XYZ file of C-alpha atoms in Angstrom:
534
model
C -37.517 27.780 -6.157
C -40.121 25.985 -8.288
C -39.377 22.525 -6.913
C -39.748 23.498 -3.199
C -43.030 25.223 -4.070
C -44.323 22.116 -5.847
C -43.259 19.948 -2.905
C -44.946 22.355 -0.486
C -48.129 22.241 -2.560
C -48.121 18.441 -2.386
C -47.726 18.591 1.389
C -50.589 21.081 1.634
C -52.833 18.898 -0.487
C -52.180 15.908 1.770
C -52.648 18.059 4.885
C -56.078 19.227 3.660
C -57.124 15.653 2.991
C -55.894 14.556 6.423
C -57.881 17.325 8.145
C -61.016 16.262 6.305
C -60.468 12.705 7.521
C -59.858 13.923 11.065
C -56.233 12.739 11.029
C -54.836 15.816 12.736
C -51.372 14.479 13.551
C -50.925 13.347 9.959
C -52.009 16.810 8.821
C -49.555 18.438 11.237
C -46.683 16.412 9.796
C -47.484 17.578 6.270
C -47.911 21.188 7.390
C -44.512 21.094 9.082
C -43.057 19.851 5.814
C -44.781 22.576 3.819
C -43.677 25.366 6.144
C -40.095 24.131 6.030
C -40.138 24.329 2.237
C -42.074 27.609 1.843
C -42.287 29.373 5.221
C -44.203 32.456 4.036
C -46.711 30.778 1.726
C -50.171 32.195 2.629
C -51.908 28.893 1.942
C -49.737 27.207 4.559
C -50.661 29.714 7.251
C -54.350 29.554 6.344
C -54.331 25.777 6.692
C -52.351 26.012 9.934
C -55.082 28.298 11.324
C -57.708 25.822 10.205
C -55.896 22.989 11.953
C -55.625 25.087 15.128
C -59.359 25.816 15.065
C -60.155 22.103 14.692
C -57.666 20.976 17.367
C -57.956 23.431 20.226
C -54.877 25.407 19.278
C -52.899 22.427 17.894
C -49.790 23.142 20.005
C -49.649 19.529 21.144
C -49.340 18.492 17.482
C -46.046 20.404 17.164
C -44.052 19.388 20.266
C -40.597 20.748 21.039
C -38.501 17.630 21.332
C -34.758 17.131 21.149
C -33.594 17.540 17.541
C -37.053 18.691 16.515
C -37.705 19.195 12.797
C -37.312 22.853 11.857
C -40.753 22.945 10.238
C -42.294 21.743 13.492
C -40.487 24.458 15.441
C -41.593 27.220 13.075
C -45.193 25.999 12.940
C -45.314 26.057 16.740
C -43.985 29.625 16.725
C -46.832 30.754 14.473
C -49.407 28.937 16.595
C -48.078 30.638 19.736
C -48.376 34.011 18.020
C -51.932 33.207 16.948
C -52.740 32.271 20.548
C -51.649 35.728 21.741
C -48.145 34.699 22.815
C -45.858 36.076 20.085
C -43.082 36.746 22.613
C -42.930 32.961 23.192
C -42.928 32.211 19.479
C -40.159 34.640 18.557
C -37.277 32.638 20.137
C -38.342 29.656 18.043
C -37.971 31.684 14.865
C -34.549 32.823 16.028
C -33.596 29.180 16.495
C -34.800 28.350 12.984
C -32.825 31.244 11.499
C -29.727 30.100 13.345
C -30.240 26.633 11.888
C -30.858 27.823 8.307
C -30.113 31.562 7.982
C -30.958 31.688 4.286
C -34.638 30.810 4.756
C -37.290 33.482 5.300
C -38.550 32.193 8.637
C -39.429 35.624 10.045
C -41.071 37.167 6.963
C -44.583 37.177 8.443
C -46.640 40.151 9.683
C -46.749 39.319 13.396
C -42.965 39.545 13.712
C -42.846 43.206 12.687
C -45.799 44.343 14.818
C -44.580 47.196 17.083
C -46.232 45.573 20.078
C -43.901 42.569 19.909
C -40.842 44.688 20.603
C -42.583 46.008 23.719
C -43.784 42.625 24.972
C -40.558 40.651 24.592
C -38.176 40.659 27.564
C -35.142 42.734 26.429
C -32.488 40.522 27.986
C -33.960 37.417 26.358
C -34.203 39.197 23.012
C -30.577 40.262 23.308
C -29.449 36.694 23.989
C -31.508 35.403 21.061
C -29.870 37.967 18.795
C -26.398 37.108 20.061
C -26.954 33.410 19.423
C -28.193 34.184 15.915
C -25.114 36.279 15.231
C -22.848 33.320 15.953
C -24.528 31.385 13.142
C -24.224 33.953 10.356
C -21.392 35.774 8.619
C -19.978 39.144 9.639
C -21.191 40.821 7.500
C -23.536 38.276 6.041
C -23.825 37.792 2.312
C -26.444 38.793 -0.173
C -29.847 37.211 0.035
C -29.590 36.181 3.693
C -29.603 39.790 4.786
C -33.190 40.307 3.664
C -34.234 37.180 5.564
C -32.887 38.655 8.800
C -34.252 42.190 8.504
C -37.537 41.412 10.310
C -35.463 40.795 13.436
C -33.900 44.216 13.023
C -37.413 45.675 13.006
C -38.157 43.859 16.271
C -34.979 45.363 17.699
C -35.949 48.880 16.627
C -39.256 48.524 18.464
C -37.612 46.964 21.516
C -34.887 49.619 21.710
C -37.530 52.318 21.465
C -39.169 50.747 24.513
C -35.866 50.141 26.371
C -33.539 52.926 25.144
C -30.871 52.417 27.839
C -30.628 48.620 27.793
C -26.904 48.182 27.082
C -26.973 44.493 26.221
C -29.882 44.948 23.825
C -28.146 47.869 22.137
C -24.898 45.947 21.737
C -26.571 42.822 20.399
C -28.654 44.957 18.051
C -25.474 46.579 16.792
C -23.989 43.161 16.052
C -27.025 42.179 13.972
C -27.226 45.555 12.225
C -23.705 45.289 10.872
C -24.363 41.739 9.702
C -27.351 42.812 7.626
C -25.485 45.714 6.047
C -26.519 48.682 8.204
C -23.195 49.913 9.620
C -24.459 53.356 10.624
C -27.245 51.842 12.698
C -24.658 49.486 14.193
C -22.482 52.443 15.192
C -25.361 54.403 16.686
C -26.618 51.522 18.824
C -23.125 50.497 19.920
C -22.327 54.084 20.926
C -25.501 54.275 22.983
C -24.749 50.922 24.601
C -21.214 51.954 25.534
C -22.515 55.173 27.076
C -25.268 53.389 28.984
C -22.935 50.782 30.469
C -19.206 51.043 29.726
C -17.642 47.582 29.558
C -15.223 45.458 27.581
C -18.017 43.879 25.575
C -19.600 47.254 24.819
C -16.278 48.568 23.489
C -15.762 45.443 21.389
C -19.181 45.847 19.818
C -18.395 49.516 19.204
C -15.042 48.626 17.659
C -16.648 46.120 15.316
C -19.324 48.634 14.361
C -16.765 51.327 13.566
C -14.763 48.823 11.544
C -17.815 47.816 9.496
C -18.422 51.514 8.792
C -14.845 51.991 7.584
C -13.883 54.143 10.582
C -10.660 52.328 11.346
C -9.115 54.871 13.720
C -12.186 54.908 15.927
C -12.403 51.115 15.755
C -8.849 50.783 17.035
C -9.504 53.287 19.809
C -12.558 51.334 20.974
C -10.727 48.008 20.896
C -7.835 49.492 22.867
C -10.342 50.673 25.478
C -11.623 47.091 25.608
C -8.090 45.993 26.487
C -8.018 48.424 29.427
C -11.208 46.800 30.742
C -9.629 43.330 30.569
C -5.908 43.176 29.703
C -5.991 39.361 29.848
C -8.550 38.874 27.084
C -6.108 38.078 24.307
C -8.804 37.718 21.656
C -9.050 41.518 21.636
C -5.319 41.737 20.949
C -5.887 39.484 17.937
C -8.744 41.698 16.744
C -6.581 44.804 17.043
C -3.825 43.063 15.086
C -6.227 42.022 12.329
C -7.680 45.533 12.098
C -4.216 47.079 11.861
C -3.203 44.596 9.171
C -6.296 45.373 7.118
C -5.361 49.045 7.397
C -1.910 48.295 5.968
C -0.078 48.682 9.289
C 1.514 45.242 9.312
C 4.398 46.082 11.639
C 2.017 47.386 14.309
C -0.272 44.404 13.729
C 2.509 41.908 14.321
C 3.570 43.802 17.450
C 0.083 43.392 18.943
C -0.087 39.711 18.168
C 3.374 39.197 19.650
C 2.152 40.886 22.843
C -0.645 38.342 23.029
C 1.703 35.406 22.394
C 4.065 36.665 25.089
C 1.207 36.318 27.571
C 0.050 32.890 26.276
C 1.962 31.211 23.418
C -0.872 28.708 22.907
C -3.860 31.045 22.888
C -5.691 29.955 19.763
C -6.929 33.332 18.500
C -3.449 34.819 18.796
C -1.738 31.836 17.178
C -4.116 31.703 14.223
C -3.894 35.452 13.684
C -0.104 35.447 14.036
C 0.447 32.790 11.391
C -2.042 34.421 9.016
C -0.387 37.830 9.341
C 3.120 36.442 9.042
C 2.079 34.696 5.839
C 0.599 37.946 4.552
C 3.859 39.705 5.391
C 6.340 37.368 3.694
C 4.333 34.724 1.812
C 6.209 31.780 3.342
C 4.293 28.506 3.285
C 5.918 27.450 6.556
C 3.549 29.752 8.447
C 0.513 27.958 7.037
C 1.980 24.529 7.720
C 2.690 25.579 11.302
C -0.882 26.825 11.594
C -2.222 23.503 10.309
C -0.052 21.653 12.830
C -1.317 23.877 15.639
C -4.943 23.299 14.629
C -4.377 19.531 14.536
C -2.807 19.614 18.004
C -5.578 21.828 19.442
C -8.909 20.401 18.237
C -10.797 22.018 21.129
C -10.127 25.666 20.301
C -12.410 28.256 21.843
C -14.245 28.867 18.552
C -14.135 28.244 14.832
C -11.149 29.703 12.984
C -10.926 30.367 9.247
C -7.447 31.919 9.051
C -5.895 28.974 7.207
C -8.736 28.885 4.685
C -8.457 32.654 4.139
C -4.777 32.288 3.292
C -5.334 29.359 0.917
C -8.352 30.684 -0.979
C -7.808 31.136 -4.740
C -4.253 29.757 -4.528
C -3.511 26.857 -6.900
C -3.536 23.526 -5.061
C -3.728 25.132 -1.629
C -7.350 26.131 -2.252
C -8.354 23.909 -5.141
C -7.522 22.420 -8.511
C -6.099 25.133 -10.778
C -7.423 25.589 -14.249
C -5.441 23.609 -16.779
C -2.462 25.528 -18.089
C -2.662 24.039 -21.530
C -2.738 20.688 -23.247
C -5.410 18.026 -23.047
C -6.798 16.093 -20.132
C -6.185 12.534 -21.382
C -3.588 10.464 -19.564
C -0.712 9.540 -21.818
C 0.126 6.257 -20.135
C -1.178 2.785 -19.607
C -4.452 3.095 -17.689
C -4.008 2.197 -13.997
C -7.111 0.006 -14.070
C -8.990 -1.996 -16.659
C -11.933 -2.547 -14.299
C -14.800 -0.156 -15.056
C -16.084 2.065 -12.272
C -19.494 1.110 -10.964
C -22.381 3.534 -10.689
C -22.167 3.320 -6.889
C -18.487 4.287 -6.926
C -19.163 7.217 -9.245
C -21.998 8.396 -7.007
C -19.852 8.227 -3.875
C -17.050 10.140 -5.544
C -19.373 12.848 -6.818
C -20.827 13.358 -3.335
C -17.392 14.506 -2.217
C -15.512 15.759 -5.266
C -15.164 19.515 -5.555
C -12.903 21.747 -7.620
C -12.126 23.833 -4.533
C -11.431 23.079 -0.867
C -10.568 25.236 2.159
C -6.982 23.941 2.509
C -5.077 20.642 2.018
C -5.874 19.136 5.462
C -9.574 19.833 4.846
C -9.357 18.041 1.493
C -7.728 15.051 3.165
C -10.428 14.941 5.837
C -13.252 15.324 3.317
C -11.990 12.298 1.368
C -12.536 9.977 4.337
C -15.922 8.946 2.930
C -14.108 7.329 -0.009
C -12.943 4.564 2.304
C -16.222 2.958 1.173
C -14.922 2.804 -2.408
C -12.469 -0.089 -2.917
C -8.978 0.873 -4.138
C -9.552 -0.938 -7.432
C -12.617 1.215 -8.038
C -10.693 4.380 -7.171
C -8.089 3.361 -9.740
C -10.903 2.833 -12.253
C -12.121 6.368 -11.531
C -8.641 7.615 -12.421
C -8.964 5.937 -15.808
C -12.464 7.224 -16.515
C -13.192 10.156 -14.174
C -16.699 11.652 -14.024
C -17.174 15.290 -14.957
C -18.523 17.415 -17.766
C -15.468 19.690 -18.056
C -11.750 19.104 -18.103
C -11.292 20.703 -14.684
C -14.090 18.603 -13.175
C -12.446 15.443 -14.485
C -9.092 16.573 -13.100
C -10.761 17.212 -9.755
C -12.335 13.737 -9.816
C -8.888 12.227 -10.259
C -7.579 14.271 -7.336
C -10.339 13.002 -5.051
C -9.821 9.436 -6.204
C -6.169 9.723 -5.181
C -7.122 11.339 -1.876
C -9.420 8.375 -1.333
C -6.478 5.997 -1.747
C -4.879 7.638 1.306
C -7.683 6.312 3.506
C -7.109 2.646 2.649
C -4.602 0.412 4.461
C -4.059 3.112 7.083
C -2.853 0.560 9.637
C 0.391 0.144 7.661
C 3.450 2.350 8.385
C 3.662 5.080 5.751
C 7.018 4.212 4.186
C 6.114 0.559 3.578
C 2.380 1.054 3.014
C 0.377 -0.021 -0.003
C -1.239 3.430 -0.168
C 2.173 5.089 -0.529
C 3.301 2.597 -3.160
C 0.145 3.117 -5.227
C 0.398 6.908 -5.149
C 4.139 7.009 -5.847
C 3.682 4.769 -8.876
C 0.950 7.062 -10.145
C 3.018 10.188 -9.464
C 6.176 9.042 -11.253
C 4.645 6.926 -14.017
C 3.837 9.717 -16.442
C 3.356 13.443 -16.980
C -0.371 14.001 -17.109
C -3.478 14.650 -15.036
C -2.935 11.432 -13.052
C 0.536 12.658 -12.126
C -0.717 15.873 -10.585
C -3.606 14.118 -8.814
C -1.288 11.617 -7.147
C 1.232 14.318 -6.269
C -1.419 16.422 -4.584
C -2.606 13.433 -2.536
C 0.959 12.862 -1.356
C 1.330 16.556 -0.525
C -1.966 16.631 1.370
C -0.759 13.689 3.426
C 2.457 15.554 4.209
C 0.327 18.394 5.606
C -1.459 16.071 8.040
C 1.461 13.757 8.936
C 4.709 15.591 9.753
C 6.565 12.266 9.789
C 5.904 11.872 6.057
C 7.186 15.301 5.041
C 10.796 14.398 4.300
C 9.682 11.540 2.076
C 7.061 13.556 0.202
C 9.345 16.546 -0.219
C 11.970 14.309 -1.800
C 9.421 12.823 -4.194
C 8.078 16.231 -5.221
C 11.572 17.634 -5.686
C 12.484 14.721 -7.923
C 9.392 15.176 -10.081
C 9.990 18.923 -10.383
C 13.617 18.422 -11.459
C 12.627 15.710 -13.911
C 9.883 17.733 -15.586
C 11.121 21.320 -15.237
C 14.728 21.262 -14.012
C 17.637 23.117 -15.636
C 18.582 20.035 -17.671
C 15.131 19.917 -19.254
C 15.083 21.704 -22.598
C 11.386 21.367 -23.376
C 8.977 21.428 -20.488
C 5.772 19.359 -20.792
C 2.389 21.062 -20.389
C 2.142 19.800 -16.816
C 5.303 21.660 -15.712
C 3.373 24.675 -14.386
C 1.063 22.480 -12.329
C 3.961 20.500 -10.888
C 5.705 23.754 -9.993
C 2.599 24.991 -8.190
C 2.332 21.628 -6.431
C 5.904 22.047 -5.250
C 5.040 25.491 -3.883
C 2.269 23.835 -1.845
C 4.642 21.239 -0.369
C 5.735 21.506 3.287
C 9.451 21.749 4.090
C 10.620 22.267 0.502
C 14.242 23.436 0.276
C 14.750 27.107 -0.547
C 16.594 26.428 -3.815
C 13.859 24.036 -4.953
C 11.197 26.591 -4.025
C 13.056 29.220 -6.066
C 13.080 26.902 -9.096
C 9.364 26.167 -8.686
C 8.604 29.874 -8.397
C 10.553 30.640 -11.579
C 8.803 27.853 -13.519
C 5.371 28.925 -12.295
C 5.956 32.568 -13.166
C 7.233 31.721 -16.633
C 4.180 29.626 -17.398
C 1.779 32.145 -15.841
C 3.033 34.828 -18.180
C 1.858 32.628 -21.022
C -1.514 31.403 -19.799
C -2.192 32.776 -16.300
C -4.152 29.739 -15.037
C -6.061 30.188 -11.820
C -8.574 28.399 -9.664
C -12.209 29.559 -9.653
C -12.788 32.534 -7.391
C -14.525 31.837 -4.127
C -15.662 34.108 -1.308
C -13.528 34.176 1.806
C -15.648 34.400 4.934
C -14.632 36.560 7.790
C -13.950 34.735 11.050
C -16.697 34.918 13.611
C -14.445 36.637 16.078
C -16.964 37.343 18.805
C -18.091 33.717 19.206
C -15.782 33.083 22.195
C -16.867 36.275 23.934
C -20.497 35.395 23.371
C -20.126 31.927 24.832
C -18.318 33.296 27.862
C -21.024 35.923 28.370
C -23.874 33.411 28.111
C -22.266 30.998 30.586
C -21.615 33.532 33.312
């Protein structure tokens, strides 16, 4: 927080000097920068008022152009409010909050004035709220909630002025549950459903009940939504997810099967079905099938996070697991004697993370490493950046993922990228081994034609390092077993061996990947887009 404040102070100092020189556009640029860094800083608003007084309102200094800078948009909103047009400024703040929800764009007095809720057109306010809700979590996390509460105050004032406006009540309910006020969400959704019964009203009511922990009432509302529109299969998926969360997996799967019977390729139903089937039996094949579906349907109706939810906190599926035991140093001849350059290290560190959403996402994220030559990626395997053992292991993983993006014009089986990674995977039993194996496995997730080859390689490594003939397993055995469990199309007997090895090692050290928060899918995005385009 100190650095943005110092940067904002520097912008303010230059803006003051520019005003004194009469360079109003230069001053406006620095004020936009300051307000982007510290949107509620009193000094910024005082100087903005001074600029407006010297420039006839100054609106022309903060134009709304395509891809406008967020600071420019917010400054214009405040100038409109100062000119007696707060209802015109409010949508600009909504846009800023949708762009960066964690910034306190609306934490200024004019936003919470009761008169604003009366002046703003209720339908426009409802649409602004609905668009904001698509950009934030459901419910949203921690600090962001406080940044959005001024909008809830606007809604309270607007609903008081328009107590029967169904769309405003429903949109207000959606925001209320996102900022952690489930009872308010229920009250407004109930009133909206009474004022104008509809599918959307029942969906909002169902979500509100669910956020309040009233599962039975949530299911009843969602079932009523189905009666309004039996062909909206996204509601079937929501019912299935709600039932599953309530522990009623058999009923949940029945609902999702009903949706698939109507449309086997409906994205919400497919994603939900694979996620629930995985929850029911734990078979990796469901997640691989989901990844294949997502790859074949890049234009889904909205963003889905089902695959990431299933992979989170699972070794290798969701990130590099903590080391089971042993040291991090490779016990083999280094793959490269060429030192890594500072540029290569920087490019790797821009991408390298200990966690990732799922293997296909890790593969995609490594595309930027095509700018790092293969010889440099091999050097990064020898001397990986990182301050901890797990960070260095992660750096090796990303270096190997980067190798996948070189020589991609060559057929997989005869490619240089395959040869490099196979040599790394079979040439030892250390951190380089697991890094290369994961890269091969990630490629098997994104290229079904490579799965038989990769599965054979992984099976061979597992048998060599942890098979029945092995009396003493090396420290890497647990990691290799977990890698095998992340491999598509592994034979059942091999999966059973990997499971036994992993469990035996986990009883000794219980390694895990760092916990990360799983975000709920934004399930009403598709409905919102349909509503807005009617």
